[in-house]
């Protein structure tokens, strides 16, 4: 019943009378807080449940002022401190909370802590509180320097990790070998300091992902044998091209290289046939000029990659969508320029192989969706794509119920026939989605709420 009630709580067609009843259920507060039709009375009722997730949502939507929120427990209090309009007295009170885990959460949640609270937390006897303060709040320079001499390694590590730590202090911390990993990963660490950390093996994984280092650092990192370090390098757009070419000799790095926005086009063309790239345009393809796109489209190796780009020139798209290769034509099937007749042509020319791609196109008409559902056979992804499509008819959606995952998607589709929606309420896997379906009759919603209150 919980899944059903949660579905009802998010149902956009839920009548006001039932919403009035559901707000009495504390466990539904997070879902109900997301609704767009809450009245002031509903907001007050939700606040009374003291659910911190609901409070966060209501604050974020501007439906309530921090001063109007009843502070019933520390979780709600912490959420309220995240508002710029929160009363500073609330943060001061939490800084004296007897539970150190609450005090430790305060720096992360608070929008900005008053200076006196920052100084108080910096002297906290629990080092986890001090470490969280250092990590999430900007400290006065004098206090940051003082905490750099803190006896707790956790505090000093937090200081080395914090983007708020001044560069001069990060430089002084680099003399401590136990902090090199944090300093290498911190984007606030000056490049000159980070580069000097190369002598520490534990820092190299993080250095390989930085984009501000001298080229000779990347050259040295390329001689590493650890796959994690090399994978970071392969994806890094700041790595010099000769290093990228060197890395291309390792087959396991090719996908990372192909997703590197700085990969040279000739290297991209060389590696593309040997990797499973997926449907999304590669970053280097997305940034290619029109001239480069035309050159790539002329090659049988890379034209499928070009076809996936959504802003192609019209003539280039027309050539790719009519390509005899199913992979190329399928990559163009979701393109904004495709027409309904072209979608029919793709299906007739390439058959079920392209059904999932065509069904993802927002322009795909109900008739074509139904045609593909009839012939989907064992291609479950076709059913799932159709069940997501807003134009799918009720008759078509019934065909999609053959697949378990598509059944869950279809259960929430407003075009699914009512008898099928009601039937899917009886399955644990689809009950929540069916209850959220805006086509669910009101009398059924009423019966579900009545049953929950028995």
C-alpha positions as a LaTeX table, in Angstrom:
\begin{tabular}{lrrr}
\hline
Residue & $x$ (\AA) & $y$ (\AA) & $z$ (\AA) \\
\hline
Unk1 & 0.00 & 0.00 & 0.00 \\
Unk2 & 2.93 & 2.37 & 0.59 \\
Unk3 & 3.88 & 2.28 & $-3.09$ \\
Unk4 & 0.28 & 2.97 & $-4.07$ \\
Unk5 & $-0.04$ & 5.92 & $-1.72$ \\
Unk6 & 3.28 & 7.34 & $-2.88$ \\
Unk7 & 2.04 & 7.05 & $-6.45$ \\
Unk8 & $-1.19$ & 8.83 & $-5.55$ \\
Unk9 & 0.77 & 11.54 & $-3.76$ \\
Unk10 & 2.57 & 12.36 & $-7.02$ \\
Unk11 & $-0.51$ & 11.94 & $-9.26$ \\
Unk12 & $-1.13$ & 15.25 & $-11.02$ \\
Unk13 & $-4.85$ & 14.47 & $-11.32$ \\
Unk14 & $-5.37$ & 13.85 & $-7.60$ \\
Unk15 & $-8.54$ & 15.72 & $-6.49$ \\
Unk16 & $-8.19$ & 18.36 & $-3.79$ \\
Unk17 & $-10.42$ & 16.37 & $-1.45$ \\
Unk18 & $-8.04$ & 13.41 & $-1.56$ \\
Unk19 & $-5.01$ & 15.66 & $-1.25$ \\
Unk20 & $-6.58$ & 17.00 & 1.95 \\
Unk21 & $-6.64$ & 13.46 & 3.29 \\
Unk22 & $-3.19$ & 12.40 & 2.13 \\
Unk23 & $-1.44$ & 15.29 & 3.88 \\
Unk24 & $-2.38$ & 13.56 & 7.14 \\
Unk25 & 0.07 & 10.74 & 6.27 \\
Unk26 & 3.55 & 11.67 & 7.60 \\
Unk27 & 5.28 & 9.11 & 5.38 \\
Unk28 & 3.98 & 10.87 & 2.24 \\
Unk29 & 5.35 & 14.30 & 3.13 \\
Unk30 & 8.39 & 14.13 & 0.77 \\
Unk31 & 6.24 & 13.21 & $-2.26$ \\
Unk32 & 3.45 & 15.66 & $-1.44$ \\
Unk33 & 5.92 & 18.53 & $-0.98$ \\
Unk34 & 6.84 & 18.20 & $-4.66$ \\
Unk35 & 3.28 & 18.94 & $-5.83$ \\
Unk36 & 2.42 & 22.18 & $-7.63$ \\
Unk37 & $-1.09$ & 22.49 & $-6.18$ \\
Unk38 & $-0.37$ & 22.86 & $-2.47$ \\
Unk39 & $-2.46$ & 25.37 & $-0.57$ \\
Unk40 & $-1.17$ & 27.25 & 2.51 \\
Unk41 & $-3.14$ & 24.80 & 4.64 \\
Unk42 & $-1.40$ & 21.86 & 2.95 \\
Unk43 & 1.99 & 23.46 & 3.54 \\
Unk44 & 1.22 & 23.93 & 7.24 \\
Unk45 & 0.09 & 20.32 & 7.51 \\
Unk46 & 3.28 & 19.07 & 5.86 \\
Unk47 & 5.46 & 21.18 & 8.14 \\
Unk48 & 3.75 & 19.62 & 11.14 \\
Unk49 & 5.18 & 16.24 & 10.14 \\
Unk50 & 8.73 & 17.52 & 10.78 \\
Unk51 & 10.07 & 15.72 & 7.71 \\
Unk52 & 13.39 & 17.33 & 6.79 \\
Unk53 & 13.14 & 16.29 & 3.12 \\
Unk54 & 9.72 & 17.92 & 2.79 \\
Unk55 & 10.97 & 21.04 & 4.58 \\
Unk56 & 13.91 & 21.28 & 2.18 \\
Unk57 & 11.57 & 21.03 & $-0.83$ \\
Unk58 & 9.13 & 23.60 & 0.51 \\
Unk59 & 11.97 & 26.02 & 1.23 \\
Unk60 & 13.49 & 25.46 & $-2.19$ \\
Unk61 & 10.14 & 26.17 & $-3.87$ \\
Unk62 & 9.69 & 29.36 & $-1.84$ \\
Unk63 & 6.45 & 28.12 & $-0.28$ \\
Unk64 & 7.56 & 28.83 & 3.25 \\
Unk65 & 9.80 & 31.32 & 5.07 \\
Unk66 & 12.42 & 29.94 & 7.49 \\
Unk67 & 10.85 & 31.90 & 10.36 \\
Unk68 & 7.55 & 30.04 & 9.85 \\
Unk69 & 9.03 & 26.55 & 10.12 \\
Unk70 & 8.53 & 24.82 & 13.48 \\
Unk71 & 11.93 & 23.53 & 14.62 \\
Unk72 & 10.89 & 20.15 & 15.92 \\
Unk73 & 14.19 & 18.31 & 15.64 \\
Unk74 & 17.82 & 18.82 & 14.66 \\
Unk75 & 17.33 & 17.50 & 11.10 \\
Unk76 & 14.78 & 20.20 & 10.34 \\
Unk77 & 16.94 & 22.79 & 12.07 \\
Unk78 & 19.93 & 21.90 & 9.89 \\
Unk79 & 17.84 & 22.19 & 6.72 \\
Unk80 & 16.60 & 25.62 & 7.78 \\
Unk81 & 20.15 & 26.88 & 8.36 \\
Unk82 & 20.74 & 26.29 & 4.64 \\
Unk83 & 18.45 & 29.20 & 3.81 \\
Unk84 & 20.09 & 32.63 & 3.44 \\
Unk85 & 17.14 & 34.03 & 5.42 \\
Unk86 & 17.66 & 31.73 & 8.40 \\
Unk87 & 18.01 & 33.27 & 11.84 \\
Unk88 & 21.72 & 33.13 & 12.86 \\
Unk89 & 20.57 & 32.21 & 16.36 \\
Unk90 & 19.58 & 28.79 & 15.03 \\
Unk91 & 23.14 & 28.02 & 13.92 \\
Unk92 & 24.43 & 29.23 & 17.28 \\
Unk93 & 22.07 & 26.87 & 19.08 \\
Unk94 & 23.15 & 23.91 & 16.91 \\
Unk95 & 26.80 & 24.70 & 17.59 \\
Unk96 & 26.11 & 23.84 & 21.25 \\
Unk97 & 24.16 & 20.66 & 20.47 \\
Unk98 & 25.29 & 17.79 & 22.70 \\
Unk99 & 25.55 & 15.35 & 19.77 \\
Unk100 & 28.83 & 15.86 & 17.85 \\
Unk101 & 27.30 & 14.35 & 14.70 \\
Unk102 & 24.79 & 17.22 & 14.63 \\
Unk103 & 27.53 & 19.80 & 15.18 \\
Unk104 & 29.56 & 18.17 & 12.41 \\
Unk105 & 26.66 & 18.45 & 9.93 \\
Unk106 & 26.16 & 22.14 & 10.64 \\
Unk107 & 29.06 & 23.48 & 8.47 \\
Unk108 & 27.87 & 21.47 & 5.47 \\
Unk109 & 24.24 & 22.57 & 5.72 \\
Unk110 & 24.58 & 26.19 & 6.79 \\
Unk111 & 24.45 & 28.78 & 4.03 \\
Unk112 & 27.03 & 30.85 & 5.92 \\
Unk113 & 27.99 & 30.63 & 9.54 \\
Unk114 & 28.41 & 33.70 & 11.77 \\
Unk115 & 32.03 & 34.46 & 12.66 \\
Unk116 & 31.52 & 33.60 & 16.32 \\
Unk117 & 30.06 & 30.19 & 15.41 \\
Unk118 & 33.01 & 29.45 & 13.11 \\
Unk119 & 35.43 & 30.21 & 15.95 \\
Unk120 & 33.40 & 28.10 & 18.35 \\
Unk121 & 33.33 & 25.07 & 16.03 \\
Unk122 & 37.06 & 25.47 & 15.35 \\
Unk123 & 37.64 & 24.83 & 19.07 \\
Unk124 & 35.27 & 21.85 & 19.22 \\
Unk125 & 36.72 & 18.91 & 21.18 \\
Unk126 & 35.46 & 16.50 & 18.50 \\
Unk127 & 37.89 & 16.60 & 15.57 \\
Unk128 & 35.21 & 15.47 & 13.09 \\
Unk129 & 33.38 & 18.75 & 13.77 \\
Unk130 & 36.52 & 20.78 & 13.10 \\
Unk131 & 37.29 & 18.81 & 9.94 \\
Unk132 & 33.79 & 19.42 & 8.53 \\
Unk133 & 34.08 & 23.13 & 9.36 \\
Unk134 & 37.37 & 23.37 & 7.50 \\
Unk135 & 36.04 & 21.50 & 4.48 \\
Unk136 & 32.78 & 23.38 & 3.95 \\
Unk137 & 33.25 & 26.90 & 5.30 \\
Unk138 & 35.58 & 29.73 & 4.28 \\
Unk139 & 37.70 & 30.53 & 7.32 \\
Unk140 & 39.43 & 33.77 & 8.26 \\
Unk141 & 43.07 & 33.49 & 7.11 \\
Unk142 & 44.41 & 33.63 & 10.67 \\
Unk143 & 42.16 & 30.75 & 11.72 \\
Unk144 & 43.11 & 28.63 & 8.69 \\
Unk145 & 46.78 & 29.09 & 9.54 \\
Unk146 & 46.11 & 28.13 & 13.13 \\
Unk147 & 44.24 & 24.97 & 12.12 \\
Unk148 & 47.07 & 23.95 & 9.78 \\
Unk149 & 48.93 & 23.11 & 12.99 \\
Unk150 & 46.03 & 21.13 & 14.43 \\
Unk151 & 47.17 & 17.82 & 15.98 \\
Unk152 & 44.47 & 15.87 & 14.10 \\
Unk153 & 45.52 & 14.57 & 10.69 \\
Unk154 & 41.84 & 14.56 & 9.64 \\
Unk155 & 41.63 & 18.31 & 10.21 \\
Unk156 & 44.80 & 18.98 & 8.24 \\
Unk157 & 43.58 & 16.71 & 5.43 \\
Unk158 & 40.32 & 18.64 & 5.30 \\
Unk159 & 42.28 & 21.87 & 5.07 \\
Unk160 & 44.39 & 20.45 & 2.22 \\
Unk161 & 41.20 & 19.37 & 0.42 \\
Unk162 & 39.19 & 22.55 & 0.88 \\
Unk163 & 38.76 & 24.90 & $-2.09$ \\
Unk164 & 38.53 & 27.72 & 0.47 \\
Unk165 & 42.10 & 27.28 & 1.72 \\
Unk166 & 44.41 & 30.11 & 0.55 \\
Unk167 & 47.05 & 29.13 & $-2.01$ \\
Unk168 & 49.88 & 30.24 & 0.26 \\
Unk169 & 48.69 & 27.92 & 3.02 \\
Unk170 & 48.28 & 25.02 & 0.58 \\
Unk171 & 51.89 & 25.59 & $-0.43$ \\
Unk172 & 53.04 & 25.34 & 3.17 \\
Unk173 & 51.01 & 22.15 & 3.69 \\
Unk174 & 52.82 & 20.49 & 0.76 \\
Unk175 & 55.78 & 19.83 & 3.03 \\
Unk176 & 53.70 & 17.23 & 4.87 \\
Unk177 & 53.87 & 13.91 & 3.00 \\
Unk178 & 50.58 & 12.64 & 4.46 \\
Unk179 & 48.64 & 15.41 & 2.66 \\
Unk180 & 49.85 & 14.93 & $-0.90$ \\
Unk181 & 46.74 & 13.11 & $-2.18$ \\
Unk182 & 44.41 & 15.82 & $-0.92$ \\
Unk183 & 46.61 & 18.60 & $-2.30$ \\
Unk184 & 46.90 & 16.92 & $-5.70$ \\
Unk185 & 43.12 & 16.57 & $-5.97$ \\
Unk186 & 42.35 & 20.11 & $-4.76$ \\
Unk187 & 41.80 & 22.44 & $-7.74$ \\
Unk188 & 42.78 & 25.36 & $-5.50$ \\
Unk189 & 46.32 & 24.00 & $-5.16$ \\
Unk190 & 48.55 & 26.09 & $-7.44$ \\
Unk191 & 49.81 & 24.19 & $-10.48$ \\
Unk192 & 53.45 & 24.75 & $-9.50$ \\
Unk193 & 52.83 & 23.14 & $-6.12$ \\
Unk194 & 50.78 & 20.28 & $-7.60$ \\
Unk195 & 53.47 & 19.51 & $-10.19$ \\
Unk196 & 56.05 & 19.15 & $-7.44$ \\
Unk197 & 53.91 & 16.41 & $-5.86$ \\
Unk198 & 54.75 & 14.10 & $-8.76$ \\
Unk199 & 57.54 & 12.65 & $-6.64$ \\
Unk200 & 54.87 & 11.06 & $-4.46$ \\
Unk201 & 53.35 & 8.01 & $-6.12$ \\
Unk202 & 50.08 & 8.33 & $-4.17$ \\
Unk203 & 49.39 & 11.71 & $-5.79$ \\
Unk204 & 49.76 & 10.62 & $-9.43$ \\
Unk205 & 46.20 & 9.40 & $-10.02$ \\
Unk206 & 44.86 & 12.83 & $-9.03$ \\
Unk207 & 47.55 & 14.71 & $-10.94$ \\
Unk208 & 46.62 & 12.78 & $-14.10$ \\
Unk209 & 43.16 & 14.35 & $-14.01$ \\
Unk210 & 44.31 & 17.96 & $-13.55$ \\
Unk211 & 44.23 & 20.27 & $-16.57$ \\
Unk212 & 46.68 & 22.94 & $-15.36$ \\
Unk213 & 50.00 & 21.12 & $-15.21$ \\
Unk214 & 53.12 & 21.55 & $-17.38$ \\
Unk215 & 53.26 & 19.16 & $-20.34$ \\
Unk216 & 56.35 & 17.38 & $-19.00$ \\
Unk217 & 54.31 & 16.19 & $-15.99$ \\
Unk218 & 51.87 & 14.44 & $-18.31$ \\
Unk219 & 54.83 & 12.94 & $-20.20$ \\
Unk220 & 56.14 & 11.40 & $-16.98$ \\
Unk221 & 52.71 & 10.16 & $-15.92$ \\
Unk222 & 52.32 & 8.37 & $-19.26$ \\
Unk223 & 55.13 & 6.03 & $-18.25$ \\
Unk224 & 53.03 & 4.70 & $-15.35$ \\
Unk225 & 51.79 & 1.13 & $-15.43$ \\
Unk226 & 48.66 & 1.60 & $-13.31$ \\
Unk227 & 45.48 & 1.50 & $-15.45$ \\
Unk228 & 43.70 & 4.08 & $-13.29$ \\
Unk229 & 46.37 & 6.71 & $-13.84$ \\
Unk230 & 46.51 & 6.06 & $-17.58$ \\
Unk231 & 42.72 & 6.18 & $-17.86$ \\
Unk232 & 42.71 & 9.61 & $-16.17$ \\
Unk233 & 45.34 & 10.80 & $-18.65$ \\
Unk234 & 43.46 & 9.43 & $-21.64$ \\
Unk235 & 40.36 & 11.44 & $-20.76$ \\
Unk236 & 42.24 & 14.65 & $-19.90$ \\
Unk237 & 41.89 & 17.38 & $-22.57$ \\
Unk238 & 45.07 & 19.10 & $-21.35$ \\
Unk239 & 47.30 & 16.12 & $-22.15$ \\
Unk240 & 49.58 & 16.84 & $-25.16$ \\
Unk241 & 48.64 & 15.11 & $-28.40$ \\
Unk242 & 51.87 & 13.04 & $-28.58$ \\
Unk243 & 50.98 & 11.54 & $-25.19$ \\
Unk244 & 47.44 & 10.75 & $-26.39$ \\
Unk245 & 48.90 & 8.97 & $-29.41$ \\
Unk246 & 51.19 & 7.00 & $-27.12$ \\
Unk247 & 48.23 & 5.95 & $-24.95$ \\
Unk248 & 46.28 & 4.81 & $-28.01$ \\
Unk249 & 48.45 & 1.72 & $-28.12$ \\
Unk250 & 46.61 & 0.37 & $-25.09$ \\
Unk251 & 43.25 & $-1.03$ & $-26.17$ \\
Unk252 & 41.63 & $-0.55$ & $-22.75$ \\
Unk253 & 42.19 & 3.22 & $-23.02$ \\
Unk254 & 40.56 & 3.76 & $-26.39$ \\
Unk255 & 37.07 & 4.57 & $-25.18$ \\
Unk256 & 38.44 & 7.17 & $-22.75$ \\
Unk257 & 40.52 & 8.65 & $-25.56$ \\
Unk258 & 37.51 & 8.81 & $-27.88$ \\
Unk259 & 35.58 & 10.76 & $-25.24$ \\
Unk260 & 38.43 & 13.21 & $-24.79$ \\
Unk261 & 37.29 & 16.55 & $-26.29$ \\
Unk262 & 40.86 & 17.29 & $-27.42$ \\
Unk263 & 41.51 & 14.10 & $-29.39$ \\
Unk264 & 42.85 & 14.80 & $-32.90$ \\
Unk265 & 40.39 & 13.84 & $-35.62$ \\
Unk266 & 42.79 & 11.46 & $-37.32$ \\
Unk267 & 43.30 & 9.58 & $-34.06$ \\
Unk268 & 39.54 & 9.53 & $-33.50$ \\
Unk269 & 39.05 & 8.00 & $-36.94$ \\
Unk270 & 41.74 & 5.42 & $-36.20$ \\
Unk271 & 40.22 & 4.32 & $-32.87$ \\
Unk272 & 36.49 & 4.56 & $-33.63$ \\
Unk273 & 36.11 & 1.12 & $-35.28$ \\
Unk274 & 37.53 & $-0.67$ & $-32.23$ \\
Unk275 & 35.27 & 0.76 & $-29.47$ \\
Unk276 & 31.62 & 0.61 & $-28.48$ \\
Unk277 & 30.82 & 4.32 & $-28.31$ \\
Unk278 & 27.08 & 4.49 & $-27.71$ \\
Unk279 & 24.42 & 6.81 & $-29.16$ \\
Unk280 & 25.56 & 10.16 & $-27.76$ \\
Unk281 & 27.81 & 12.42 & $-29.89$ \\
Unk282 & 31.46 & 12.34 & $-28.91$ \\
Unk283 & 32.71 & 15.67 & $-27.48$ \\
Unk284 & 35.17 & 16.15 & $-30.36$ \\
Unk285 & 32.38 & 15.54 & $-32.88$ \\
Unk286 & 30.15 & 17.97 & $-31.03$ \\
Unk287 & 32.80 & 20.71 & $-31.34$ \\
Unk288 & 33.83 & 19.95 & $-34.94$ \\
Unk289 & 33.49 & 22.66 & $-37.55$ \\
Unk290 & 31.24 & 22.21 & $-40.56$ \\
Unk291 & 34.29 & 21.59 & $-42.73$ \\
Unk292 & 35.50 & 18.90 & $-40.35$ \\
Unk293 & 32.04 & 17.33 & $-40.23$ \\
Unk294 & 31.95 & 17.03 & $-44.00$ \\
Unk295 & 35.37 & 15.40 & $-44.03$ \\
Unk296 & 34.34 & 12.93 & $-41.33$ \\
Unk297 & 31.05 & 12.17 & $-43.07$ \\
Unk298 & 32.94 & 11.23 & $-46.21$ \\
Unk299 & 34.63 & 8.38 & $-44.36$ \\
Unk300 & 32.78 & 5.08 & $-43.81$ \\
Unk301 & 34.58 & 4.81 & $-40.47$ \\
Unk302 & 33.35 & 8.05 & $-38.92$ \\
Unk303 & 30.12 & 8.95 & $-40.67$ \\
Unk304 & 28.05 & 7.15 & $-38.00$ \\
Unk305 & 29.66 & 9.38 & $-35.37$ \\
Unk306 & 28.73 & 12.46 & $-37.36$ \\
Unk307 & 25.14 & 11.28 & $-37.78$ \\
Unk308 & 24.63 & 11.39 & $-34.01$ \\
Unk309 & 25.25 & 15.16 & $-33.86$ \\
Unk310 & 21.89 & 16.99 & $-33.49$ \\
Unk311 & 22.80 & 20.25 & $-35.30$ \\
Unk312 & 23.99 & 19.03 & $-38.68$ \\
Unk313 & 23.64 & 21.11 & $-41.85$ \\
Unk314 & 20.46 & 20.08 & $-43.68$ \\
Unk315 & 22.21 & 18.63 & $-46.74$ \\
Unk316 & 24.60 & 16.59 & $-44.64$ \\
Unk317 & 21.77 & 15.23 & $-42.52$ \\
Unk318 & 19.78 & 14.29 & $-45.63$ \\
Unk319 & 22.69 & 12.23 & $-46.91$ \\
Unk320 & 23.23 & 10.47 & $-43.59$ \\
Unk321 & 19.61 & 9.62 & $-42.83$ \\
Unk322 & 19.33 & 7.89 & $-46.20$ \\
Unk323 & 22.62 & 6.01 & $-45.77$ \\
Unk324 & 22.32 & 2.29 & $-46.56$ \\
Unk325 & 24.25 & 1.45 & $-43.40$ \\
Unk326 & 21.77 & 0.82 & $-40.56$ \\
Unk327 & 24.18 & 2.17 & $-37.97$ \\
Unk328 & 24.53 & 5.50 & $-39.75$ \\
Unk329 & 20.82 & 5.87 & $-40.50$ \\
Unk330 & 19.93 & 4.79 & $-36.96$ \\
Unk331 & 22.22 & 7.43 & $-35.47$ \\
Unk332 & 20.28 & 10.04 & $-37.44$ \\
Unk333 & 16.86 & 8.65 & $-36.48$ \\
Unk334 & 16.43 & 10.96 & $-33.49$ \\
Unk335 & 17.69 & 14.05 & $-35.31$ \\
Unk336 & 15.49 & 17.19 & $-35.06$ \\
Unk337 & 15.43 & 17.52 & $-38.86$ \\
Unk338 & 13.98 & 14.07 & $-39.54$ \\
Unk339 & 10.48 & 13.99 & $-41.02$ \\
Unk340 & 7.68 & 11.49 & $-40.41$ \\
Unk341 & 7.99 & 10.07 & $-43.96$ \\
Unk342 & 11.70 & 9.56 & $-43.33$ \\
Unk343 & 10.95 & 7.68 & $-40.12$ \\
Unk344 & 8.65 & 5.33 & $-42.05$ \\
Unk345 & 11.38 & 4.86 & $-44.66$ \\
Unk346 & 13.94 & 4.00 & $-41.97$ \\
Unk347 & 11.65 & 1.35 & $-40.53$ \\
Unk348 & 10.81 & $-0.13$ & $-43.92$ \\
Unk349 & 14.44 & $-0.16$ & $-45.03$ \\
Unk350 & 16.11 & $-1.50$ & $-41.89$ \\
Unk351 & 13.36 & $-3.27$ & $-39.97$ \\
Unk352 & 13.36 & $-4.07$ & $-36.21$ \\
Unk353 & 17.04 & $-3.18$ & $-35.90$ \\
Unk354 & 16.09 & 0.51 & $-35.95$ \\
Unk355 & 12.80 & 0.30 & $-34.05$ \\
Unk356 & 14.21 & 1.45 & $-30.68$ \\
Unk357 & 15.95 & 4.47 & $-32.25$ \\
Unk358 & 12.90 & 5.52 & $-34.28$ \\
Unk359 & 10.64 & 5.12 & $-31.24$ \\
Unk360 & 12.79 & 7.62 & $-29.35$ \\
Unk361 & 12.05 & 10.37 & $-31.85$ \\
Unk362 & 9.43 & 12.80 & $-30.44$ \\
Unk363 & 7.90 & 13.14 & $-33.94$ \\
Unk364 & 7.20 & 9.43 & $-34.30$ \\
Unk365 & 3.43 & 9.17 & $-35.00$ \\
Unk366 & 1.05 & 6.79 & $-33.17$ \\
Unk367 & 0.57 & 4.65 & $-36.28$ \\
Unk368 & 4.28 & 4.00 & $-36.67$ \\
Unk369 & 4.66 & 3.26 & $-32.97$ \\
Unk370 & 1.90 & 0.67 & $-33.26$ \\
Unk371 & 3.46 & $-0.83$ & $-36.38$ \\
Unk372 & 6.76 & $-1.28$ & $-34.55$ \\
Unk373 & 5.11 & $-2.71$ & $-31.42$ \\
Unk374 & 3.46 & $-5.37$ & $-33.56$ \\
Unk375 & 6.80 & $-6.40$ & $-35.03$ \\
Unk376 & 9.07 & $-5.86$ & $-32.02$ \\
Unk377 & 9.30 & $-9.56$ & $-31.26$ \\
Unk378 & 12.18 & $-10.16$ & $-28.87$ \\
Unk379 & 13.54 & $-6.61$ & $-29.10$ \\
Unk380 & 12.50 & $-5.55$ & $-25.60$ \\
Unk381 & 14.10 & $-2.12$ & $-25.94$ \\
Unk382 & 11.50 & $-1.30$ & $-28.61$ \\
Unk383 & 8.67 & $-1.89$ & $-26.15$ \\
Unk384 & 10.41 & 0.30 & $-23.56$ \\
Unk385 & 11.00 & 3.15 & $-25.99$ \\
Unk386 & 7.38 & 3.03 & $-27.13$ \\
Unk387 & 6.09 & 2.93 & $-23.55$ \\
Unk388 & 7.98 & 6.17 & $-22.89$ \\
Unk389 & 6.60 & 7.90 & $-25.99$ \\
Unk390 & 3.81 & 10.44 & $-25.27$ \\
Unk391 & 2.11 & 9.68 & $-28.61$ \\
Unk392 & 1.70 & 5.94 & $-27.98$ \\
Unk393 & $-1.95$ & 4.88 & $-28.13$ \\
Unk394 & $-3.70$ & 2.70 & $-25.59$ \\
Unk395 & $-3.84$ & $-0.21$ & $-28.03$ \\
Unk396 & $-0.10$ & 0.08 & $-28.61$ \\
Unk397 & 0.70 & 0.29 & $-24.92$ \\
Unk398 & $-1.15$ & $-2.95$ & $-24.31$ \\
Unk399 & 1.30 & $-4.66$ & $-26.65$ \\
Unk400 & 4.19 & $-3.25$ & $-24.62$ \\
Unk401 & 3.00 & $-5.04$ & $-21.50$ \\
Unk402 & 4.77 & $-8.12$ & $-22.84$ \\
Unk403 & 8.04 & $-6.78$ & $-21.40$ \\
Unk404 & 8.46 & $-6.39$ & $-17.63$ \\
Unk405 & 10.35 & $-3.08$ & $-17.77$ \\
Unk406 & 8.04 & $-1.67$ & $-20.42$ \\
Unk407 & 5.10 & $-2.72$ & $-18.25$ \\
Unk408 & 6.33 & $-0.43$ & $-15.47$ \\
Unk409 & 6.70 & 2.47 & $-17.92$ \\
Unk410 & 3.31 & 1.84 & $-19.52$ \\
Unk411 & 1.63 & 1.72 & $-16.11$ \\
Unk412 & 2.20 & 5.48 & $-15.74$ \\
Unk413 & 1.29 & 6.36 & $-19.34$ \\
Unk414 & $-1.94$ & 8.42 & $-19.48$ \\
Unk415 & $-3.05$ & 6.67 & $-22.70$ \\
Unk416 & $-3.06$ & 3.20 & $-21.16$ \\
Unk417 & $-6.67$ & 1.91 & $-20.98$ \\
Unk418 & $-8.20$ & 2.23 & $-17.51$ \\
Unk419 & $-8.81$ & $-1.52$ & $-17.01$ \\
Unk420 & $-5.12$ & $-2.16$ & $-17.57$ \\
Unk421 & $-4.13$ & 0.60 & $-15.14$ \\
Unk422 & $-6.39$ & $-0.89$ & $-12.46$ \\
Unk423 & $-5.01$ & $-4.36$ & $-13.10$ \\
Unk424 & $-1.43$ & $-3.12$ & $-12.76$ \\
Unk425 & $-2.30$ & $-1.71$ & $-9.33$ \\
Unk426 & $-2.29$ & $-5.32$ & $-8.17$ \\
Unk427 & 1.36 & $-5.90$ & $-9.00$ \\
Unk428 & 4.05 & $-4.83$ & $-6.57$ \\
Unk429 & 6.33 & $-3.90$ & $-9.47$ \\
Unk430 & 3.83 & $-1.60$ & $-11.21$ \\
Unk431 & 1.50 & $-0.48$ & $-8.38$ \\
Unk432 & 3.25 & 2.83 & $-7.69$ \\
Unk433 & 3.44 & 3.82 & $-11.36$ \\
Unk434 & $-0.20$ & 2.90 & $-11.94$ \\
Unk435 & $-1.30$ & 4.91 & $-8.90$ \\
Unk436 & 0.55 & 7.93 & $-10.30$ \\
Unk437 & $-1.21$ & 7.64 & $-13.66$ \\
Unk438 & $-3.36$ & 10.76 & $-14.18$ \\
Unk439 & $-5.93$ & 8.66 & $-16.06$ \\
Unk440 & $-6.71$ & 6.60 & $-12.97$ \\
Unk441 & $-10.43$ & 7.19 & $-12.23$ \\
Unk442 & $-11.18$ & 9.28 & $-9.16$ \\
Unk443 & $-13.40$ & 6.60 & $-7.66$ \\
Unk444 & $-10.48$ & 4.17 & $-7.76$ \\
Unk445 & $-8.26$ & 6.76 & $-6.08$ \\
Unk446 & $-10.90$ & 7.18 & $-3.38$ \\
Unk447 & $-11.09$ & 3.43 & $-2.82$ \\
Unk448 & $-7.30$ & 3.25 & $-2.44$ \\
Unk449 & $-7.24$ & 6.06 & 0.12 \\
Unk450 & $-10.20$ & 4.54 & 2.01 \\
Unk451 & $-8.41$ & 1.22 & 2.15 \\
Unk452 & $-5.27$ & 2.82 & 3.56 \\
Unk453 & $-7.23$ & 4.42 & 6.37 \\
Unk454 & $-8.96$ & 1.27 & 7.50 \\
\hline
\end{tabular}
